[in-house]
Every structure is written in C-alpha cells, then in structure tokens.
Amino acid sequence: MNTGEKLTWKAIGIFDSGVGGLTVLREIVKVMPQEDTIYLGDTARVPYGTKSPETVIRFARQITSFLVSRDIKLLVVACNTASAVSLEVLKEEFPIPIVGVIEPGAARAATVTRSGRVGVIGTAGTIRSSAYTKAIKRINPDIEVITGECPMFVPLAEEGWVDNEVARLTAEIYLRHLKEQGVDTLVLGCTHYPLLKGIIGEVMGEGVTLVDSAAETATRVRDILAGEGALRPEQENGNHHFFVTDVPAGFIRIGNRFLGGDFGDVYQIRLDDDHPAQGGT
Ligand code: DGL
C-alpha cells in the first residue's frame, strides 16, 4: 500500500464542545457516506461560547492531540467558537489538514450576498473574536458585516424548543437589529443554529438567504480530500465512533435530535494537559 492509499483509509476527526458538532457530522456523512469518522464532544466542559479564548485554546489542543493520536487524516473543528479562537494555533502545532467552520461559511456568505450587507449570528466567544467579520472582509472588504450574539439559541436547540412561541419570541428579539440593518444574507455561525433554521428563516423573511456553515464545511472537506486523492471509494460504507468527556447518556439523548438517527457505541474519556487522553478503548 503506498502513502496515498494509506491516507485514504484513515478516519476524519471531528470535534465540538458537545453535541452541536453533530450537525457538521451529519453534513459530512451526507456528502461522504463512505468515510469513517471519529467524533469527540467535550461534554464535561461545554459550553465554550462563554469561555475565554485562552481556555478554549487549551481544550482544543488537548482534543486535537487525542484525535491525532487516533491517526486521523483530517481534522474538522466543528465548533464555531473553537474555530474562531484556536484554528490558527492548531494549524501551526499539528501536521495534518485542519478545517474550521468559519472560513467555509464566510466564503459562501460573500458569494451569495447581493446587497453587500451580511449578518452573522453566534455565541459571545465567536462574535467577540470578529473571526467571521475578518474572514468575510478578507474575501471582499466592501461587504458590511452586522453581527449578533444569540446565546439562548443553544439551550433552546438542546431542549428541542425549535418551533414554539419561546423560540419565535427569542428569535424576534435577537434578530430585530439585523432585520433593521437590511441584511440579505445571514450566517448561522454556531453549531446549534441549523436546528432553528425554520424559525430564523421565518423571522428574517423570504428575501434573506441563510448560510449554514455545517453544509459548507462538509463540501470543503470533500474538496480537500479529493484534491489529495484521499477520498474512499464511493461504494464503501463509513463507520462512526464517538467519544465524550462526561457520561454518555445525555449526549446520546440530545444527540439523537441533532444527528437524526441512532448512535453506535459512545465512549467516555478523560482529557487534561498531563494526560491528553485516557480511557475510551
Ligand atoms: N459549539 C458551540 C459553537 O458552535 C456552541 C455551544 C457552546 O457554546 O459550546 O460555537
């Protein structure tokens, strides 16, 4: 087996602060059902969206060490907050292709906007990092980017409250200023927001295109692997492995909603600086 062929058979690693990144996994499986994946949800330390960049970078390093030790061929940082603050550090420190969710979502938004007014919603960590604004402006400096923190969308999505009155009212309050600013494109810059796509779309109105970073990221991953000749043959069926840092029960219960299907085994591991990965054999 030559090196290219060996790479083909390795898994894609994906990590998130918890269950949210399963929306990214779902899109990856949709466009590359033949690929094996290893998913890590840092359920013991979620949420990342309210934590400092220093803390999120430390967690991201530990998780990447764990996944790289599992011999993955590419890493997807599915968490928007972790992508926003740690992607550059991870790319410098780990010798594998690493894809975040910010750049693919930003590129799509810059392509679809007609008015040049783009909205971005995300966690406090993501919005305060300005990562989406910088990424969109790198592509087209003339685009006006209007941002909004929507922290309550995360618990609403986890509760499954995605189409009731509480969700609608929350969306109306959070999205009011983006509507007033006349954006024609809105980036769903958080793993959880695709679950609220219906209500966000209704509140924003018909003329606004919603950009789902998860779907854009999956396409980007496929393009990178295809470019490296590292995609598995299409007739294969991928296996999916799951690791979490808290007991698996909650992850499985809420995760079923995100993944829209059944899990295989979910293993609990412990991560820390001295012992990057323990357990989960
Ligand atoms: N996964 C996070 C994100 O996409 C949302 C949940 C959290 O705050 O950890 O930003």
GROMACS .gro file of N, CA and C in nm, residues 9-118:
model
  330
    9TRP      N    1  -0.767   0.538   0.381
    9TRP     CA    2  -0.842   0.452   0.473
    9TRP      C    3  -0.846   0.505   0.616
   10LYS      N    4  -0.783   0.617   0.641
   10LYS     CA    5  -0.791   0.675   0.776
   10LYS      C    6  -0.925   0.747   0.795
   11ALA      N    7  -0.958   0.775   0.921
   11ALA     CA    8  -1.087   0.841   0.951
   11ALA      C    9  -1.072   0.993   0.948
   12ILE      N   10  -1.186   1.061   0.937
   12ILE     CA   11  -1.192   1.206   0.954
   12ILE      C   12  -1.223   1.233   1.102
   13GLY      N   13  -1.143   1.316   1.168
   13GLY     CA   14  -1.170   1.353   1.308
   13GLY      C   15  -1.255   1.479   1.313
   14ILE      N   16  -1.347   1.483   1.407
   14ILE     CA   17  -1.436   1.599   1.421
   14ILE      C   18  -1.449   1.629   1.569
   15PHE      N   19  -1.436   1.756   1.608
   15PHE     CA   20  -1.465   1.782   1.749
   15PHE      C   21  -1.551   1.905   1.769
   16ASP      N   22  -1.622   1.903   1.882
   16ASP     CA   23  -1.708   2.014   1.922
   16ASP      C   24  -1.708   2.020   2.075
   17SER      N   25  -1.761   2.128   2.128
   17SER     CA   26  -1.774   2.139   2.273
   17SER      C   27  -1.875   2.038   2.328
   18GLY      N   28  -1.962   1.986   2.244
   18GLY     CA   29  -2.063   1.891   2.293
   18GLY      C   30  -2.134   1.822   2.178
   19VAL      N   31  -2.267   1.832   2.181
   19VAL     CA   32  -2.348   1.763   2.079
   19VAL      C   33  -2.360   1.843   1.949
   20GLY      N   34  -2.341   1.977   1.958
   20GLY     CA   35  -2.372   2.065   1.845
   20GLY      C   36  -2.302   2.027   1.716
   21GLY      N   37  -2.178   1.982   1.728
   21GLY     CA   38  -2.099   1.947   1.609
   21GLY      C   39  -2.158   1.830   1.532
   22LEU      N   40  -2.256   1.763   1.590
   22LEU     CA   41  -2.321   1.653   1.517
   22LEU      C   42  -2.393   1.707   1.393
   23THR      N   43  -2.428   1.838   1.394
   23THR     CA   44  -2.488   1.896   1.272
   23THR      C   45  -2.384   1.896   1.160
   24VAL      N   46  -2.258   1.914   1.197
   24VAL     CA   47  -2.150   1.911   1.097
   24VAL      C   48  -2.123   1.766   1.054
   25LEU      N   49  -2.120   1.676   1.152
   25LEU     CA   50  -2.102   1.534   1.119
   25LEU      C   51  -2.212   1.487   1.023
   26ARG      N   52  -2.336   1.529   1.051
   26ARG     CA   53  -2.449   1.489   0.966
   26ARG      C   54  -2.425   1.531   0.820
   27GLU      N   55  -2.377   1.652   0.801
   27GLU     CA   56  -2.350   1.700   0.664
   27GLU      C   57  -2.234   1.625   0.601
   28ILE      N   58  -2.132   1.593   0.682
   28ILE     CA   59  -2.017   1.518   0.630
   28ILE      C   60  -2.062   1.380   0.583
   29VAL      N   61  -2.147   1.315   0.664
   29VAL     CA   62  -2.196   1.182   0.627
   29VAL      C   63  -2.283   1.191   0.501
   30LYS      N   64  -2.357   1.304   0.490
   30LYS     CA   65  -2.443   1.321   0.372
   30LYS      C   66  -2.360   1.329   0.243
   31VAL      N   67  -2.251   1.405   0.247
   31VAL     CA   68  -2.173   1.420   0.122
   31VAL      C   69  -2.065   1.314   0.105
   32MET      N   70  -2.024   1.247   0.215
   32MET     CA   71  -1.921   1.142   0.204
   32MET      C   72  -1.960   1.021   0.289
   33PRO      N   73  -2.068   0.950   0.252
   33PRO     CA   74  -2.114   0.837   0.335
   33PRO      C   75  -2.012   0.725   0.345
   34GLN      N   76  -1.914   0.727   0.256
   34GLN     CA   77  -1.813   0.620   0.255
   34GLN      C   78  -1.703   0.639   0.358
   35GLU      N   79  -1.699   0.756   0.424
   35GLU     CA   80  -1.586   0.788   0.513
   35GLU      C   81  -1.610   0.743   0.657
   36ASP      N   82  -1.504   0.692   0.722
   36ASP     CA   83  -1.507   0.667   0.867
   36ASP      C   84  -1.489   0.801   0.939
   37THR      N   85  -1.556   0.816   1.052
   37THR     CA   86  -1.537   0.938   1.131
   37THR      C   87  -1.513   0.904   1.278
   38ILE      N   88  -1.438   0.992   1.345
   38ILE     CA   89  -1.422   0.985   1.491
   38ILE      C   90  -1.466   1.121   1.546
   39TYR      N   91  -1.569   1.121   1.628
   39TYR     CA   92  -1.625   1.246   1.681
   39TYR      C   93  -1.592   1.257   1.828
   40LEU      N   94  -1.544   1.374   1.872
   40LEU     CA   95  -1.526   1.397   2.016
   40LEU      C   96  -1.609   1.516   2.060
   41GLY      N   97  -1.698   1.494   2.157
   41GLY     CA   98  -1.778   1.601   2.217
   41GLY      C   99  -1.729   1.626   2.359
   42ASP      N  100  -1.685   1.748   2.386
   42ASP     CA  101  -1.627   1.779   2.518
   42ASP      C  102  -1.740   1.813   2.617
   43THR      N  103  -1.825   1.714   2.639
   43THR     CA  104  -1.949   1.737   2.715
   43THR      C  105  -1.927   1.775   2.861
   44ALA      N  106  -1.808   1.742   2.916
   44ALA     CA  107  -1.781   1.777   3.056
   44ALA      C  108  -1.754   1.927   3.071
   45ARG      N  109  -1.717   1.993   2.959
   45ARG     CA  110  -1.672   2.132   2.971
   45ARG      C  111  -1.753   2.229   2.884
   46VAL      N  112  -1.860   2.177   2.817
   46VAL     CA  113  -1.947   2.263   2.739
   46VAL      C  114  -2.017   2.360   2.836
   47PRO      N  115  -2.047   2.486   2.803
   47PRO     CA  116  -2.028   2.549   2.672
   47PRO      C  117  -1.891   2.615   2.658
   48TYR      N  118  -1.845   2.629   2.535
   48TYR     CA  119  -1.723   2.703   2.504
   48TYR      C  120  -1.756   2.851   2.477
   49GLY      N  121  -1.878   2.876   2.434
   49GLY     CA  122  -1.916   3.010   2.386
   49GLY      C  123  -1.904   3.120   2.488
   50THR      N  124  -1.905   3.083   2.617
   50THR     CA  125  -1.897   3.184   2.724
   50THR      C  126  -1.757   3.190   2.784
   51LYS      N  127  -1.664   3.104   2.736
   51LYS     CA  128  -1.530   3.097   2.800
   51LYS      C  129  -1.427   3.184   2.728
   52SER      N  130  -1.316   3.209   2.797
   52SER     CA  131  -1.211   3.295   2.739
   52SER      C  132  -1.140   3.222   2.626
   53PRO      N  133  -1.082   3.297   2.531
   53PRO     CA  134  -1.005   3.234   2.423
   53PRO      C  135  -0.895   3.143   2.478
   54GLU      N  136  -0.825   3.185   2.583
   54GLU     CA  137  -0.714   3.105   2.639
   54GLU      C  138  -0.762   2.967   2.680
   55THR      N  139  -0.877   2.963   2.748
   55THR     CA  140  -0.931   2.835   2.794
   55THR      C  141  -0.973   2.747   2.676
   56VAL      N  142  -1.040   2.807   2.579
   56VAL     CA  143  -1.086   2.728   2.463
   56VAL      C  144  -0.966   2.675   2.385
   57ILE      N  145  -0.860   2.754   2.373
   57ILE     CA  146  -0.739   2.707   2.302
   57ILE      C  147  -0.679   2.587   2.376
   58ARG      N  148  -0.675   2.593   2.507
   58ARG     CA  149  -0.619   2.480   2.585
   58ARG      C  150  -0.699   2.354   2.562
   59PHE      N  151  -0.832   2.366   2.567
   59PHE     CA  152  -0.919   2.248   2.543
   59PHE      C  153  -0.898   2.195   2.401
   60ALA      N  154  -0.892   2.287   2.304
   60ALA     CA  155  -0.880   2.247   2.164
   60ALA      C  156  -0.749   2.171   2.139
   61ARG      N  157  -0.641   2.216   2.205
   61ARG     CA  158  -0.511   2.146   2.193
   61ARG      C  159  -0.520   2.003   2.246
   62GLN      N  160  -0.581   1.988   2.364
   62GLN     CA  161  -0.592   1.854   2.424
   62GLN      C  162  -0.670   1.760   2.333
   63ILE      N  163  -0.782   1.812   2.280
   63ILE     CA  164  -0.868   1.729   2.196
   63ILE      C  165  -0.797   1.692   2.066
   64THR      N  166  -0.728   1.790   2.008
   64THR     CA  167  -0.658   1.762   1.882
   64THR      C  168  -0.549   1.657   1.906
   65SER      N  169  -0.476   1.666   2.018
   65SER     CA  170  -0.375   1.563   2.050
   65SER      C  171  -0.439   1.426   2.055
   66PHE      N  172  -0.555   1.418   2.119
   66PHE     CA  173  -0.624   1.289   2.130
   66PHE      C  174  -0.661   1.236   1.992
   67LEU      N  175  -0.722   1.320   1.909
   67LEU     CA  176  -0.769   1.273   1.778
   67LEU      C  177  -0.651   1.241   1.686
   68VAL      N  178  -0.544   1.321   1.692
   68VAL     CA  179  -0.427   1.292   1.609
   68VAL      C  180  -0.364   1.159   1.653
   69SER      N  181  -0.370   1.128   1.784
   69SER     CA  182  -0.316   1.000   1.831
   69SER      C  183  -0.398   0.882   1.777
   70ARG      N  184  -0.520   0.911   1.730
   70ARG     CA  185  -0.605   0.806   1.668
   70ARG      C  186  -0.581   0.797   1.517
   71ASP      N  187  -0.480   0.869   1.470
   71ASP     CA  188  -0.435   0.857   1.331
   71ASP      C  189  -0.540   0.902   1.229
   72ILE      N  190  -0.597   1.018   1.249
   72ILE     CA  191  -0.696   1.070   1.154
   72ILE      C  192  -0.625   1.132   1.032
   73LYS      N  193  -0.699   1.143   0.920
   73LYS     CA  194  -0.636   1.200   0.800
   73LYS      C  195  -0.664   1.351   0.788
   74LEU      N  196  -0.766   1.398   0.857
   74LEU     CA  197  -0.803   1.540   0.852
   74LEU      C  198  -0.885   1.571   0.976
   75LEU      N  199  -0.871   1.692   1.029
   75LEU     CA  200  -0.948   1.731   1.147
   75LEU      C  201  -1.046   1.842   1.111
   76VAL      N  202  -1.170   1.824   1.156
   76VAL     CA  203  -1.270   1.930   1.140
   76VAL      C  204  -1.299   1.990   1.277
   77VAL      N  205  -1.272   2.118   1.293
   77VAL     CA  206  -1.309   2.187   1.417
   77VAL      C  207  -1.453   2.234   1.395
   78ALA      N  208  -1.548   2.150   1.442
   78ALA     CA  209  -1.690   2.175   1.411
   78ALA      C  210  -1.749   2.286   1.495
   79CYS      N  211  -1.684   2.316   1.607
   79CYS     CA  212  -1.734   2.420   1.697
   79CYS      C  213  -1.694   2.558   1.644
   80ASN      N  214  -1.791   2.645   1.626
   80ASN     CA  215  -1.761   2.779   1.575
   80ASN      C  216  -1.671   2.856   1.671
   81THR      N  217  -1.700   2.844   1.801
   81THR     CA  218  -1.620   2.917   1.900
   81THR      C  219  -1.475   2.870   1.896
   82ALA      N  220  -1.454   2.739   1.894
   82ALA     CA  221  -1.318   2.685   1.888
   82ALA      C  222  -1.251   2.721   1.756
   83SER      N  223  -1.326   2.718   1.647
   83SER     CA  224  -1.269   2.759   1.518
   83SER      C  225  -1.225   2.905   1.524
   84ALA      N  226  -1.311   2.988   1.585
   84ALA     CA  227  -1.284   3.132   1.588
   84ALA      C  228  -1.156   3.164   1.664
   85VAL      N  229  -1.130   3.093   1.774
   85VAL     CA  230  -1.017   3.134   1.857
   85VAL      C  231  -0.894   3.042   1.849
   86SER      N  232  -0.912   2.917   1.801
   86SER     CA  233  -0.797   2.825   1.812
   86SER      C  234  -0.746   2.770   1.680
   87LEU      N  235  -0.814   2.797   1.569
   87LEU     CA  236  -0.777   2.731   1.443
   87LEU      C  237  -0.631   2.758   1.403
   88GLU      N  238  -0.589   2.883   1.411
   88GLU     CA  239  -0.453   2.916   1.367
   88GLU      C  240  -0.349   2.847   1.454
   89VAL      N  241  -0.373   2.842   1.586
   89VAL     CA  242  -0.281   2.775   1.678
   89VAL      C  243  -0.272   2.626   1.642
   90LEU      N  244  -0.386   2.563   1.621
   90LEU     CA  245  -0.387   2.419   1.590
   90LEU      C  246  -0.314   2.392   1.458
   91LYS      N  247  -0.337   2.478   1.359
   91LYS     CA  248  -0.272   2.459   1.229
   91LYS      C  249  -0.120   2.469   1.241
   92GLU      N  250  -0.073   2.557   1.330
   92GLU     CA  251   0.072   2.571   1.349
   92GLU      C  252   0.130   2.450   1.421
   93GLU      N  253   0.051   2.391   1.512
   93GLU     CA  254   0.108   2.290   1.600
   93GLU      C  255   0.088   2.145   1.555
   94PHE      N  256  -0.008   2.121   1.466
   94PHE     CA  257  -0.036   1.981   1.428
   94PHE      C  258  -0.020   1.962   1.276
   95PRO      N  259   0.049   1.854   1.238
   95PRO     CA  260   0.088   1.839   1.097
   95PRO      C  261  -0.016   1.765   1.012
   96ILE      N  262  -0.143   1.799   1.027
   96ILE     CA  263  -0.246   1.737   0.941
   96ILE      C  264  -0.336   1.850   0.888
   97PRO      N  265  -0.411   1.825   0.780
   97PRO     CA  266  -0.504   1.929   0.735
   97PRO      C  267  -0.611   1.955   0.841
   98ILE      N  268  -0.636   2.081   0.872
   98ILE     CA  269  -0.735   2.117   0.973
   98ILE      C  270  -0.833   2.218   0.911
   99VAL      N  271  -0.961   2.186   0.920
   99VAL     CA  272  -1.064   2.270   0.860
   99VAL      C  273  -1.155   2.323   0.970
  100GLY      N  274  -1.175   2.453   0.974
  100GLY     CA  275  -1.270   2.512   1.069
  100GLY      C  276  -1.402   2.540   0.997
  101VAL      N  277  -1.500   2.587   1.072
  101VAL     CA  278  -1.630   2.614   1.011
  101VAL      C  279  -1.648   2.761   0.969
  102ILE      N  280  -1.556   2.847   1.015
  102ILE     CA  281  -1.574   2.991   0.989
  102ILE      C  282  -1.551   3.026   0.841
  103GLU      N  283  -1.435   2.982   0.790
  103GLU     CA  284  -1.396   3.023   0.655
  103GLU      C  285  -1.496   2.973   0.548
  104PRO      N  286  -1.538   2.845   0.554
  104PRO     CA  287  -1.636   2.799   0.453
  104PRO      C  288  -1.767   2.878   0.460
  105GLY      N  289  -1.816   2.906   0.581
  105GLY     CA  290  -1.940   2.983   0.595
  105GLY      C  291  -1.924   3.126   0.544
  106ALA      N  292  -1.809   3.186   0.575
  106ALA     CA  293  -1.781   3.324   0.531
  106ALA      C  294  -1.773   3.331   0.379
  107ALA      N  295  -1.707   3.233   0.319
  107ALA     CA  296  -1.691   3.232   0.173
  107ALA      C  297  -1.826   3.222   0.105
  108ARG      N  298  -1.912   3.137   0.159
  108ARG     CA  299  -2.046   3.120   0.099
  108ARG      C  300  -2.126   3.251   0.110
  109ALA      N  301  -2.120   3.312   0.229
  109ALA     CA  302  -2.195   3.437   0.250
  109ALA      C  303  -2.148   3.545   0.154
  110ALA      N  304  -2.015   3.555   0.135
  110ALA     CA  305  -1.960   3.657   0.045
  110ALA      C  306  -2.005   3.633  -0.099
  111THR      N  307  -2.028   3.506  -0.133
  111THR     CA  308  -2.072   3.473  -0.269
  111THR      C  309  -2.220   3.502  -0.290
  112VAL      N  310  -2.303   3.471  -0.190
  112VAL     CA  311  -2.449   3.481  -0.214
  112VAL      C  312  -2.506   3.621  -0.191
  113THR      N  313  -2.438   3.706  -0.114
  113THR     CA  314  -2.499   3.837  -0.088
  113THR      C  315  -2.507   3.922  -0.217
  114ARG      N  316  -2.620   3.985  -0.234
  114ARG     CA  317  -2.638   4.075  -0.349
  114ARG      C  318  -2.627   4.220  -0.304
  115SER      N  319  -2.676   4.245  -0.182
  115SER     CA  320  -2.675   4.384  -0.132
  115SER      C  321  -2.542   4.422  -0.068
  116GLY      N  322  -2.459   4.320  -0.036
  116GLY     CA  323  -2.333   4.350   0.033
  116GLY      C  324  -2.353   4.378   0.181
  117ARG      N  325  -2.468   4.336   0.233
  117ARG     CA  326  -2.493   4.350   0.377
  117ARG      C  327  -2.520   4.211   0.434
  118VAL      N  328  -2.425   4.162   0.513
  118VAL     CA  329  -2.430   4.025   0.563
  118VAL      C  330  -2.444   4.026   0.715
   0.00000   0.00000   0.00000
